[in-house]
Coordinates of C-alpha atoms and ligand atoms in Angstrom, one line a residue:
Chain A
X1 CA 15.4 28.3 -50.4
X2 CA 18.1 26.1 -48.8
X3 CA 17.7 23.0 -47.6
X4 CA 18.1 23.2 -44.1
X5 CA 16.3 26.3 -43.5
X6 CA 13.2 24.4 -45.0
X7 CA 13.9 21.2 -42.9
X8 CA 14.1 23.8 -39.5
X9 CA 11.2 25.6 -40.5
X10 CA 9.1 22.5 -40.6
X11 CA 10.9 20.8 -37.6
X12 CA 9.8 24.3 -35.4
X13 CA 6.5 23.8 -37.3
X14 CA 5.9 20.6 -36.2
X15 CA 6.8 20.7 -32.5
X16 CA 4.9 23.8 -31.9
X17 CA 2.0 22.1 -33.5
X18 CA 2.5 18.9 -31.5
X19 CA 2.9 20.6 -28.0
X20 CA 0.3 23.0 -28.4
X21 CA -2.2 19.8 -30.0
X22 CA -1.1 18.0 -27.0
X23 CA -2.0 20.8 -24.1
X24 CA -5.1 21.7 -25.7
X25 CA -5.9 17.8 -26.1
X26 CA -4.8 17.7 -22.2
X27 CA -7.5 20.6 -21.5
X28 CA -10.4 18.7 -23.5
X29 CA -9.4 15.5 -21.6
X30 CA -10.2 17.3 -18.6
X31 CA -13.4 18.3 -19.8
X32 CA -14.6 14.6 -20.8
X33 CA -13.4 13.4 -17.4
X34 CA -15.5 16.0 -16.2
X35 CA -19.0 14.8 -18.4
X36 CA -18.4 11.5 -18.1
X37 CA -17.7 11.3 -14.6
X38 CA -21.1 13.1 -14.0
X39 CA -22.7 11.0 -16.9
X40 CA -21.8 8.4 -14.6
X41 CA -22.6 9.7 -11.6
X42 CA -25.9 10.5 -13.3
X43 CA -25.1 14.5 -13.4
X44 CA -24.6 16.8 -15.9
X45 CA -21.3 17.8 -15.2
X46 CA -19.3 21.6 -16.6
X47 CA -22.5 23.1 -18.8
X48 CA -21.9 26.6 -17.7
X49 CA -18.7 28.3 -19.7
X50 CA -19.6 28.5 -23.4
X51 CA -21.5 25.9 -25.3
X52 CA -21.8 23.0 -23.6
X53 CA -19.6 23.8 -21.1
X54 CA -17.0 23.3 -23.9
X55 CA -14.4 26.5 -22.6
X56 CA -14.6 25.2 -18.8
X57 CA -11.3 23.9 -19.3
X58 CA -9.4 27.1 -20.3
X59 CA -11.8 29.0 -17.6
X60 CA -9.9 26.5 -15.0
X61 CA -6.1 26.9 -16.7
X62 CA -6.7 30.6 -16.4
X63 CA -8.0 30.6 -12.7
X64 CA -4.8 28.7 -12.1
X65 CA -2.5 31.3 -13.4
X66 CA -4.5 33.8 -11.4
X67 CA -4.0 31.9 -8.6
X68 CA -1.9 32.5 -5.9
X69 CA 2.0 30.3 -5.8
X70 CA 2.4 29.1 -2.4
X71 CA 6.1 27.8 -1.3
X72 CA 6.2 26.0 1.9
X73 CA 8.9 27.9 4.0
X74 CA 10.7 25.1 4.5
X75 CA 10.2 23.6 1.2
X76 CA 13.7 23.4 -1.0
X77 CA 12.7 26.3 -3.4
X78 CA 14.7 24.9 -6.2
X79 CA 13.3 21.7 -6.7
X80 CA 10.0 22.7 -5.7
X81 CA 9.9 25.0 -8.1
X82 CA 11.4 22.7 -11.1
X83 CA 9.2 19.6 -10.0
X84 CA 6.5 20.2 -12.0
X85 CA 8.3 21.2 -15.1
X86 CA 10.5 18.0 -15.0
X87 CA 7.4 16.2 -15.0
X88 CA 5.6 18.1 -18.1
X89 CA 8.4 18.3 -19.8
X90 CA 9.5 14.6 -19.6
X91 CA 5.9 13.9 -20.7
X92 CA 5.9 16.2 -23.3
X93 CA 9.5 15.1 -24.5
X94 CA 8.7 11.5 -25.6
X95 CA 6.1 12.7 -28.6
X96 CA 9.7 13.3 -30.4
X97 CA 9.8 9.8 -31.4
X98 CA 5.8 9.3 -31.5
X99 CA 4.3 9.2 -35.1
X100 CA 0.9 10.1 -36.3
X101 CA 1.5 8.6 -39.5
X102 CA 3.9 8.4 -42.5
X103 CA 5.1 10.9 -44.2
X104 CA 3.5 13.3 -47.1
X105 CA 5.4 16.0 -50.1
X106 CA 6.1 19.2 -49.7
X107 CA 6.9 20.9 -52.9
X108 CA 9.4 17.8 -53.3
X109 CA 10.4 17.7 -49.4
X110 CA 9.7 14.6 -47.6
X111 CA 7.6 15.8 -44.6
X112 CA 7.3 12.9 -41.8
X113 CA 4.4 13.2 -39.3
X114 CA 6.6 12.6 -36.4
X115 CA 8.8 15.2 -35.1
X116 CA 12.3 12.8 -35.0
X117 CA 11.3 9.8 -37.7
X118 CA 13.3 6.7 -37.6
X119 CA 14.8 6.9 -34.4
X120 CA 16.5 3.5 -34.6
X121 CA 15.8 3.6 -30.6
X122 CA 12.5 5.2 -30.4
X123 CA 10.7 2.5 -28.0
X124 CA 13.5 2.4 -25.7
X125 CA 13.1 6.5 -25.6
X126 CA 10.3 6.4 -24.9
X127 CA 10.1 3.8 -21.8
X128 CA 13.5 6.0 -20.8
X129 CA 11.8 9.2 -20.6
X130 CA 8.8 7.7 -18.7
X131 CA 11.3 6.6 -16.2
X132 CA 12.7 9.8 -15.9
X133 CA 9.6 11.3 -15.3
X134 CA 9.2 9.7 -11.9
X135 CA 12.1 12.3 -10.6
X136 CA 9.2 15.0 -11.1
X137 CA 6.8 13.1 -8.5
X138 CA 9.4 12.6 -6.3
X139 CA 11.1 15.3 -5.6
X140 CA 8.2 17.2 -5.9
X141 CA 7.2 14.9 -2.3
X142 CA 10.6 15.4 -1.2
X143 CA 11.0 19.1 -1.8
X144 CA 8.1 20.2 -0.4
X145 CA 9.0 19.4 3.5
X146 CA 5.5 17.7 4.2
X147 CA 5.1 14.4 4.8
X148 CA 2.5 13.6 3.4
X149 CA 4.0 14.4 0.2
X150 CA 7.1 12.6 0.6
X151 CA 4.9 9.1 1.3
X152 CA 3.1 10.2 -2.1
X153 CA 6.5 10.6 -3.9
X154 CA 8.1 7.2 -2.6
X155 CA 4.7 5.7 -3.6
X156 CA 5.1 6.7 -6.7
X157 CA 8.9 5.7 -7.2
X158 CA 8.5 2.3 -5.9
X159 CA 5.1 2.0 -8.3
X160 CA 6.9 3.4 -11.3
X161 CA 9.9 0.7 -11.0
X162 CA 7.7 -1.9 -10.2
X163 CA 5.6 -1.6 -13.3
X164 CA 8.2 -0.4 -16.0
X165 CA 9.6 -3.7 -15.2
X166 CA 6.4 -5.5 -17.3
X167 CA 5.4 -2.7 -19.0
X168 CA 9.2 -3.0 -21.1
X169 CA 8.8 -6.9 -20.9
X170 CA 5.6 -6.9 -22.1
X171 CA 6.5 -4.7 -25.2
X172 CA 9.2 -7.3 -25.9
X173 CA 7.1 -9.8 -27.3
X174 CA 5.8 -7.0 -30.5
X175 CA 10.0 -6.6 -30.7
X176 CA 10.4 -9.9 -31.4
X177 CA 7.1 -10.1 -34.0
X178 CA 8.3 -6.6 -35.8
X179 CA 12.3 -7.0 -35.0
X180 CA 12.6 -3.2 -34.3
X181 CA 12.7 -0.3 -31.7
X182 CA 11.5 2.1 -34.8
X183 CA 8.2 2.8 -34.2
X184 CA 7.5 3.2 -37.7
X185 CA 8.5 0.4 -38.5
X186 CA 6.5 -1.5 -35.7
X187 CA 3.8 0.1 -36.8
X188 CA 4.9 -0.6 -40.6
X189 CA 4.9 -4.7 -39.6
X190 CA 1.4 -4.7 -38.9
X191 CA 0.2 -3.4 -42.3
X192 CA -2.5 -5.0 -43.8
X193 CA -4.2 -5.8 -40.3
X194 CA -1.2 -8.1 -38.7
X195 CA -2.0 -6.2 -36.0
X196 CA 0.0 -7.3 -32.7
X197 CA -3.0 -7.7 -30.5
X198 CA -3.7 -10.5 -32.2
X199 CA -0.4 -12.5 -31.9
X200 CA -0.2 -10.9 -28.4
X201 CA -3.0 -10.3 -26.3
X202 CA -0.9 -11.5 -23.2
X203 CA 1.2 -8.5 -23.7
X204 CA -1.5 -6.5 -24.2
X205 CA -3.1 -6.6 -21.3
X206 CA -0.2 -6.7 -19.3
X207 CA 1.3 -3.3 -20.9
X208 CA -2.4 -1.9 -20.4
X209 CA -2.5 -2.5 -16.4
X210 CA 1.4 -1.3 -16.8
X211 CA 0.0 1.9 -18.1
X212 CA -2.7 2.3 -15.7
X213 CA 0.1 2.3 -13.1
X214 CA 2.5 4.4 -14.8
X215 CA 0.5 7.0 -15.3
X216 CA -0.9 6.8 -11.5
X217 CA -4.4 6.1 -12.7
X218 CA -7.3 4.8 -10.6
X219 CA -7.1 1.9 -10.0
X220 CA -3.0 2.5 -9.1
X221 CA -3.4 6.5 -8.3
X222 CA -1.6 5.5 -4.6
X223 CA 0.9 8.5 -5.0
X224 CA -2.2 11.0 -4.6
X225 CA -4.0 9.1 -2.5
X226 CA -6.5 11.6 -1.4
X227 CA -8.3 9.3 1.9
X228 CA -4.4 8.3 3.1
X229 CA -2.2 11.2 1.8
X230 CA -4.3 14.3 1.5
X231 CA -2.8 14.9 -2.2
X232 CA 0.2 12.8 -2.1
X233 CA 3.2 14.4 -4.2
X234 CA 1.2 17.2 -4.7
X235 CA 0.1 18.6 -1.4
X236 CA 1.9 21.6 -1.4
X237 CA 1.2 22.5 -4.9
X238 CA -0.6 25.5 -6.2
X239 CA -1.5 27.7 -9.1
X240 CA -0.6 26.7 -12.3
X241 CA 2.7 24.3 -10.8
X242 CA 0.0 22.4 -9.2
X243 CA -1.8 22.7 -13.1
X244 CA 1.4 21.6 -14.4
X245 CA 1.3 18.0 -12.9
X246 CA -2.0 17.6 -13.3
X247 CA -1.4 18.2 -17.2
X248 CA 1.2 16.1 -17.1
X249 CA -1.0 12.9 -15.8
X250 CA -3.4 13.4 -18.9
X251 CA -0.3 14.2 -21.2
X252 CA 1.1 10.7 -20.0
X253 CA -2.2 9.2 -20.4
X254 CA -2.2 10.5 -24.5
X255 CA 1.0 8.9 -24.3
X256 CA 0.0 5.6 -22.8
X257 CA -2.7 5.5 -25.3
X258 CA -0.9 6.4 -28.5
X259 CA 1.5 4.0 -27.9
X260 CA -1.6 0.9 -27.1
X261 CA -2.5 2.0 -30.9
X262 CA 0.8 2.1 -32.2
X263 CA 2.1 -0.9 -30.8
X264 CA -0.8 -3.5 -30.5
X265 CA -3.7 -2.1 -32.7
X266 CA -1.9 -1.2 -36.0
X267 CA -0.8 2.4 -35.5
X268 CA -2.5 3.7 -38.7
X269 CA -3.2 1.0 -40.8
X270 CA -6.9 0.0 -41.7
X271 CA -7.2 -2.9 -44.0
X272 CA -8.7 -1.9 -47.4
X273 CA -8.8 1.8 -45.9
X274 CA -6.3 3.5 -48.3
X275 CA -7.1 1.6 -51.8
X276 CA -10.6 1.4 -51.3
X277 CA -10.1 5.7 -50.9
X278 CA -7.6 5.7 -53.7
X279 CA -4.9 7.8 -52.1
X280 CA -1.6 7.9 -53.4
X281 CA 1.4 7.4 -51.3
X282 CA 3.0 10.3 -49.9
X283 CA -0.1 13.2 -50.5
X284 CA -1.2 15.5 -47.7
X285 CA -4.9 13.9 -47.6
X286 CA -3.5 10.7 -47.1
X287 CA -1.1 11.8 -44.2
X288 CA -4.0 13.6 -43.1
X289 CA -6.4 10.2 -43.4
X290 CA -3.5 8.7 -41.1
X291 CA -3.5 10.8 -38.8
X292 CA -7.4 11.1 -38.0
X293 CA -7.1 7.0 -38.2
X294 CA -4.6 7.1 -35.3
X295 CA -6.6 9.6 -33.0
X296 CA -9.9 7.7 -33.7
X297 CA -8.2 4.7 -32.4
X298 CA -6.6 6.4 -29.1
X299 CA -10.2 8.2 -28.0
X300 CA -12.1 4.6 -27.2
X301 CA -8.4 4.3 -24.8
X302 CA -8.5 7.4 -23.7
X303 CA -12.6 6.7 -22.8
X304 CA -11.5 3.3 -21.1
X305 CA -9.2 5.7 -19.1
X306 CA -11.4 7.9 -18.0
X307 CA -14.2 5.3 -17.5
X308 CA -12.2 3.2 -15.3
X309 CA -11.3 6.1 -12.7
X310 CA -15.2 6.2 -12.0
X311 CA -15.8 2.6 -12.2
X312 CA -12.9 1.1 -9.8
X313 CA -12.0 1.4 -6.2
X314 CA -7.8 2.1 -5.8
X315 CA -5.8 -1.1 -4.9
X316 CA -4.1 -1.3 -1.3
X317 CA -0.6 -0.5 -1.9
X318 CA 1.0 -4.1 -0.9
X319 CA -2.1 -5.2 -3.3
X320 CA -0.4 -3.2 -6.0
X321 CA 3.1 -4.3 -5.3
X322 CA 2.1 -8.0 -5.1
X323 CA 0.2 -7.8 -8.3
X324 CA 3.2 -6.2 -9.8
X325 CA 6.0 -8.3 -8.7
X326 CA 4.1 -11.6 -8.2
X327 CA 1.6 -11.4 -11.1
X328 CA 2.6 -9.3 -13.7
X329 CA 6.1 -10.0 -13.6
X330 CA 6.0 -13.4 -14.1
X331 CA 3.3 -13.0 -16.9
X332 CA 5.5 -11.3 -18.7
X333 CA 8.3 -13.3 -19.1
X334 CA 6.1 -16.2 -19.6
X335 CA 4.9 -13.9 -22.6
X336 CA 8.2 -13.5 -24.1
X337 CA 8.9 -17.3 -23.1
X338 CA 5.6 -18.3 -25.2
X339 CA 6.3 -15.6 -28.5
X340 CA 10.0 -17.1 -28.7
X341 CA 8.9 -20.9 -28.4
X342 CA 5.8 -20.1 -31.0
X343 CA 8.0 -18.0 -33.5
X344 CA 10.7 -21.3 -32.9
X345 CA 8.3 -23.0 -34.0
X346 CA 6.4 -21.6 -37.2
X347 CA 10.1 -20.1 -39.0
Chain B
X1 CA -17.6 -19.8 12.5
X2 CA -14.7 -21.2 11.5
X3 CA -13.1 -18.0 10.1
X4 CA -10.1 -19.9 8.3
X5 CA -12.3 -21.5 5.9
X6 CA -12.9 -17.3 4.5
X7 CA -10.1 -16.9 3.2
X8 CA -10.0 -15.0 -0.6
X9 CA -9.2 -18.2 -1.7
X10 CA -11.8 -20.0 -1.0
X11 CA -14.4 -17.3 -1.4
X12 CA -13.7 -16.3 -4.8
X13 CA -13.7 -18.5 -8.0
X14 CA -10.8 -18.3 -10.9
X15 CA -12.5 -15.9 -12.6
X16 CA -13.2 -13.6 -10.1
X17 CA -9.5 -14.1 -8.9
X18 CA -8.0 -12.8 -12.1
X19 CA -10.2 -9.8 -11.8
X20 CA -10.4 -9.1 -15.3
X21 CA -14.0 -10.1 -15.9
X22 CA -15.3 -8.7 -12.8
X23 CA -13.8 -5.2 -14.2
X24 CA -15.7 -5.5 -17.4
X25 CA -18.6 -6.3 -16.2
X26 CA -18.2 -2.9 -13.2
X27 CA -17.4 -1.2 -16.3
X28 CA -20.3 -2.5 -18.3
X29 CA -22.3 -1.3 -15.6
X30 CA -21.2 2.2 -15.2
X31 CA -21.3 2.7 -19.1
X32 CA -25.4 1.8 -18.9
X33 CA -25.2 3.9 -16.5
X34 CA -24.3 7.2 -18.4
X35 CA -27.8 7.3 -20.4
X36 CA -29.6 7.1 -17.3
X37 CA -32.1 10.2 -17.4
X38 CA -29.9 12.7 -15.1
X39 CA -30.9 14.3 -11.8
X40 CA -29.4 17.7 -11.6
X41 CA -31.4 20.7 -10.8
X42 CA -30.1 23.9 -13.2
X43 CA -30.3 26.0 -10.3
X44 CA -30.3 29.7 -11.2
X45 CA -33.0 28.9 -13.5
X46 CA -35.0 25.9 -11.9
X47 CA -35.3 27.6 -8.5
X48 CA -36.1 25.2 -5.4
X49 CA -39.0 25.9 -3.2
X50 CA -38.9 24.3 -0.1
X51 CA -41.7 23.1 1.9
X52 CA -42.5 24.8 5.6
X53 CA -40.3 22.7 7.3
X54 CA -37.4 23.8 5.7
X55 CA -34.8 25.8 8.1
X56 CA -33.6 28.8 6.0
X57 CA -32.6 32.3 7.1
X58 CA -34.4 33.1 10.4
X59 CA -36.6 36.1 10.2
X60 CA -39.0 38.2 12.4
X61 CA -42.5 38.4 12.0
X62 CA -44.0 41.9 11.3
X63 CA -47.6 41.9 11.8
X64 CA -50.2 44.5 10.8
X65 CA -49.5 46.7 13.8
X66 CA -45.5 46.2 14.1
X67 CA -43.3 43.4 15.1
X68 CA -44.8 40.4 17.3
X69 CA -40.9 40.2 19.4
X70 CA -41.2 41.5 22.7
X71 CA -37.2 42.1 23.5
X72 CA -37.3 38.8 25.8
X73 CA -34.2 38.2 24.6
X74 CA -33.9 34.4 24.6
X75 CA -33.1 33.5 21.5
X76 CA -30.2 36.0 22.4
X77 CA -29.2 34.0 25.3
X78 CA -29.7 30.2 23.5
X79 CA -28.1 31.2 20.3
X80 CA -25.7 28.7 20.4
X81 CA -23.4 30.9 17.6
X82 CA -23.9 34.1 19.4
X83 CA -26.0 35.0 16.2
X84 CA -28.6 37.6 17.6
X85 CA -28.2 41.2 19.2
X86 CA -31.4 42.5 20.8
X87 CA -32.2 45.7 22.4
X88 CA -35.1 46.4 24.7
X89 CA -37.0 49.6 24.4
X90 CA -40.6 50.6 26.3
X91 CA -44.0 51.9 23.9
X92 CA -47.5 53.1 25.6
X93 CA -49.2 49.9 23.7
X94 CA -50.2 47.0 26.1
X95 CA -47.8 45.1 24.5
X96 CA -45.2 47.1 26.5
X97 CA -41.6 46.3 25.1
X98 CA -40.3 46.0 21.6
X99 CA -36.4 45.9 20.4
X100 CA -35.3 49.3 19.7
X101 CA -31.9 47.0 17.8
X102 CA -32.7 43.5 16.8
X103 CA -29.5 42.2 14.5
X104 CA -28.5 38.6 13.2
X105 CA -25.1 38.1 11.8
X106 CA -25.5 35.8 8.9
X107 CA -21.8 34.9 9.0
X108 CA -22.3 33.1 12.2
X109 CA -25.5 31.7 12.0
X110 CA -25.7 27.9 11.8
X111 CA -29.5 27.8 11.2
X112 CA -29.9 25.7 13.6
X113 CA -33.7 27.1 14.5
X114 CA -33.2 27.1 18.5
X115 CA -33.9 30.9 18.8
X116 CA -37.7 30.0 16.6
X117 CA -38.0 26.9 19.1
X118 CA -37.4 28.9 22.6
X119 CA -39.8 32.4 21.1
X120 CA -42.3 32.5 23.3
X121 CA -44.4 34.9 20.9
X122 CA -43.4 33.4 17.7
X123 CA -41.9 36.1 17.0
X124 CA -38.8 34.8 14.9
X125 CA -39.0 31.8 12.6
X126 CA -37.1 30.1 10.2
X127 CA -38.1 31.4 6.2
X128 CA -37.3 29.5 3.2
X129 CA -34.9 31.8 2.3
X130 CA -31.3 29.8 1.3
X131 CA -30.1 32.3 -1.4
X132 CA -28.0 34.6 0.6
X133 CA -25.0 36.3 -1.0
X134 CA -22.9 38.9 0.5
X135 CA -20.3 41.1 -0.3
X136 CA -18.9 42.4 2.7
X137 CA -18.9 41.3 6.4
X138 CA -20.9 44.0 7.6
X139 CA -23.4 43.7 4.9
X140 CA -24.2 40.1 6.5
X141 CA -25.2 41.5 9.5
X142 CA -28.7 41.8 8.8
X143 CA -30.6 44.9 11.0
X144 CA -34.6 45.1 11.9
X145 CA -36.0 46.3 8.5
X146 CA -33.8 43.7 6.9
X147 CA -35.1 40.9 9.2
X148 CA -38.9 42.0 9.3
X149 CA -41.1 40.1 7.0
X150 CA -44.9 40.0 6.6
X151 CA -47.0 37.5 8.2
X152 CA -48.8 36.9 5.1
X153 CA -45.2 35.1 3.6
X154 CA -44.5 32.9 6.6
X155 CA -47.8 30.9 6.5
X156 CA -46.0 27.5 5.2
X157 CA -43.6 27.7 8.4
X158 CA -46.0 29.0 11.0
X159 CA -48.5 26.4 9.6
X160 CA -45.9 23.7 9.9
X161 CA -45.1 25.0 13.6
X162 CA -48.6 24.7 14.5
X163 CA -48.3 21.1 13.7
X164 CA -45.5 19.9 14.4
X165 CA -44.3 21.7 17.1
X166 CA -44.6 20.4 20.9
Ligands
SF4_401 S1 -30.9 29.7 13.8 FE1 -29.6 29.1 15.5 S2 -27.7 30.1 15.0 FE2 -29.1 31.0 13.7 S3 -29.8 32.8 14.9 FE3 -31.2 31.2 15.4 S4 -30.4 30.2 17.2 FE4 -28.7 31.5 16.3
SF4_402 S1 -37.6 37.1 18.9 FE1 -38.7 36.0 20.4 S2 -37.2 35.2 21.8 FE2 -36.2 36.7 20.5 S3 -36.3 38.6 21.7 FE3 -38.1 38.6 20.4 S4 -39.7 37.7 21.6 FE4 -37.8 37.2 22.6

């Protein structure tokens, strides 16, 4: 067969499997908020559709399509309407540069687990995209003619640009360890356990509260502030437009997470893990090893997510912007400050 | 009191002002908390029974020889949801009046048990009864057969109004 029909087929292969992994992953995450907000809470929590409760989430997805789409009258149909796919599809978008391992052969094709490999700009994508993904939340508040929403969607502007601000300083510190934007390759730098969290935990912690606010999780969920704003951007949401955001804040939550693994906690890499099972460079299994490695490493991220909703109270919002600008900001550059002085100090 | 002096500043230590600690340990302690033994009822298939003094649907009591009501109509009149419909009608029996129509609309009762506390015959009372489903509006409008139940199934309430009751 010719070469680029191969490479196509495998390219539509891989994207259908990645957005479909990732919505289905989305509707599981719903579940587990779910349990372990009851586990919590000392419940049970969704044990009714099929085993376990394990099909509640699809029951819910399908109640919203069923459910009636409500436009405000006044509402600017246009953006109302392409809100919510701006914001999925921005979230969805940045797992072209994401990889879930290295690469495997395909009767003698090089088959990358990573829809675009070696993006020689892949970080920067990705912080780009996540930027762009505020438009969805705001002019979802803006669109819909209620004010409530609009607060929500200025909210969530002023958080987002507040908080990209360290989140991208404190992912400068791993450029300057790994010297690349290529996420394989940053990932590629920590082999053999050089993972980054050890030479920055600083940045860690300072991307992880980042990530709490970009993806408007409790402690930082102001822009839905149910007590203040009734839903905040998404007030005057329903059906499955009003499903589509709320996918979108679990989607972005995958993302936050892969990229914690990725950048700080070695992407795939396992000391020992690949000799001590004997696979060769380049087979499926070990692709396949890779990729399981990376997912085990985003679910206890994913739990700390979920866990954290139940455990915290939400910030005030000059709270937030304080700790933003006054706390994180600074921290940051002192990060980078500290990584050049140290890496000064030791070449 | 001098109020100054509580400041955040001065009430919190550095470790509790960077937070970070704090949240572990409120994490820490809503993690022990998810194998706590858990406290919800399966309903459909652990049904509740609630004791007498529990205020379910409010129901007339049908004795051996008919329904004690005698068409007062005050639990009409002090039905604060306009609830109850009664109609008077006259029988030879000493006990002279009895309601020919006697209807409670379920969609506006608020079971708030006024009509049982203003009875004078004890004649309606609240039952245990909380599993009521209906379909259509007019099927919650519940007539005289629907509302007449057996002495013999009130006993926890009217035992729990002979108590309690002033
Ligand atoms: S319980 Fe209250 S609301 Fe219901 S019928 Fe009796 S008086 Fe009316
Ligand atoms: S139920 Fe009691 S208060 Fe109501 S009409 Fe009958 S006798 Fe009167």
């Amino acid at each position: 067969m010719e070469q680029w029909l191969v490479q196509s087929l495998v390219l539509g292969l891989k994207m259908f499997l990645i957005v479909n992994g990732l919505l289905i992953a989305a509707a599981y995450l719903v579940y587990f908020e779910r349990k372990i907000s009851a586990w919590i809470q000392n419940r049970v929590g969704p044990n009714r559709v099929g085993p376990l409760g394990l099909f509640q989430s699809f029951a819910d997805v399908f109640k919203l399509y069923l459910k009636e789409d409500i436009i405000p009258t006044l509402a600017n149909k246009g953006f109302h309407a392409i809100a919510p796919v701006i914001s999925i599809g921005i979230a969805i978008a940045v797992y072209a540069v994401i990889p879930f391992g290295e690469y495997f052969y395909l009767g003698g094709e090089k088959v990358y687990l990573s829809i675009a490999p070696h993006i020689n700009v892949g970080l920067l994508f990705i912080l780009g995209m996540s930027s762009v993904g505020v438009y969805g939340l705001t002019l979802a508040g803006w669109s819909s003619n209620n004010k409530y929403s609009l607060l929500g969607g200025l909210r969530s502007s002023a958080q987002m640009i507040s908080y990209e601000l360290s989140m991208g300083l404190s992912l400068i510190g791993v450029l300057m360890i790994s010297g690349s934007l290529d996420l394989m390759q940053i990932v590629q730098a920590q082999n053999g356990g050089h993972w980054n969290i050890f030479f920055q935990p600083l940045g860690f912690i300072i991307f992880l509260v980042s990530a709490f606010a970009e993806t408007n999780r409790t402690p930082f969920d102001l822009p839905e502030a149910e007590p203040e704003l009734v839903g905040g951007y998404h007030t005057e949401y329903s059906g499955m437009k009003f499903g589509l955001f709320f996918l979108a804040e679990y989607v972005n939550m995958v993302t936050a997470c892969a990229m914690m693994v990725l950048l700080f906690f070695g992407g795939w890499d396992v000391p020992f893990l690949y000799e001590m099972l004997g696979l060769e460079e380049g087979s499926v299994l070990r692709a396949l090893v890779q990729f399981s490695v990376v997912v085990g490493k985003m679910i206890p991220f994913l739990f700390l997510f979920i866990q954290t909703r139940w455990s915290l109270p939400r910030f005030r919002y000059d709270q937030l912007m304080s700790l933003g600008w006054k706390v994180m900001l600074p921290l940051a550059l002192a990060n980078i400050a500290i990584t050049g002085t140290i890496m000064m100090i030791f070449n | 009191m001098n109020i100054e002096k509580n400041t955040e500043k001065q009430r919190l230590n550095f470790w509790e002002k960077i937070y970070l600690p704090e949240i572990a340990r409120g994490l820490g302690m809503t993690f022990v908390e998810m194998f706590k033994p858990k406290v919800t009822r399966q309903y459909p298939e652990e049904v509740w029974n609630p004791t007498g003094s529990y205020r379910g649907r409010p129901v007339l009591v049908l004795e051996e020889d008919g329904e004690r009501c005698v068409a007062c109509g005050l639990c009409s009149r002090v039905c604060p949801a306009l609830a109850i419909e009664v109609a008077a009608g006259e029988t030879e029996k000493t006990k002279e009046r009895y309601p020919i129509k006697f209807e409670i609309n379920m969609l506006r009762c608020i079971y708030c048990g006024f009509c049982e506390e203003v009875c004078p015959e004890e004649a309606i009372v609240m039952s245990k009864d909380y599993d009521l489903v209906f379909e259509k509006q007019e099927d919650a409008i519940l007539d005289k057969d629907q509302l007449l139940i057996p002495m013999a199934q009130l006993q926890d309430r009217l035992e729990f109004l002979r108590q309690y009751r002033r």
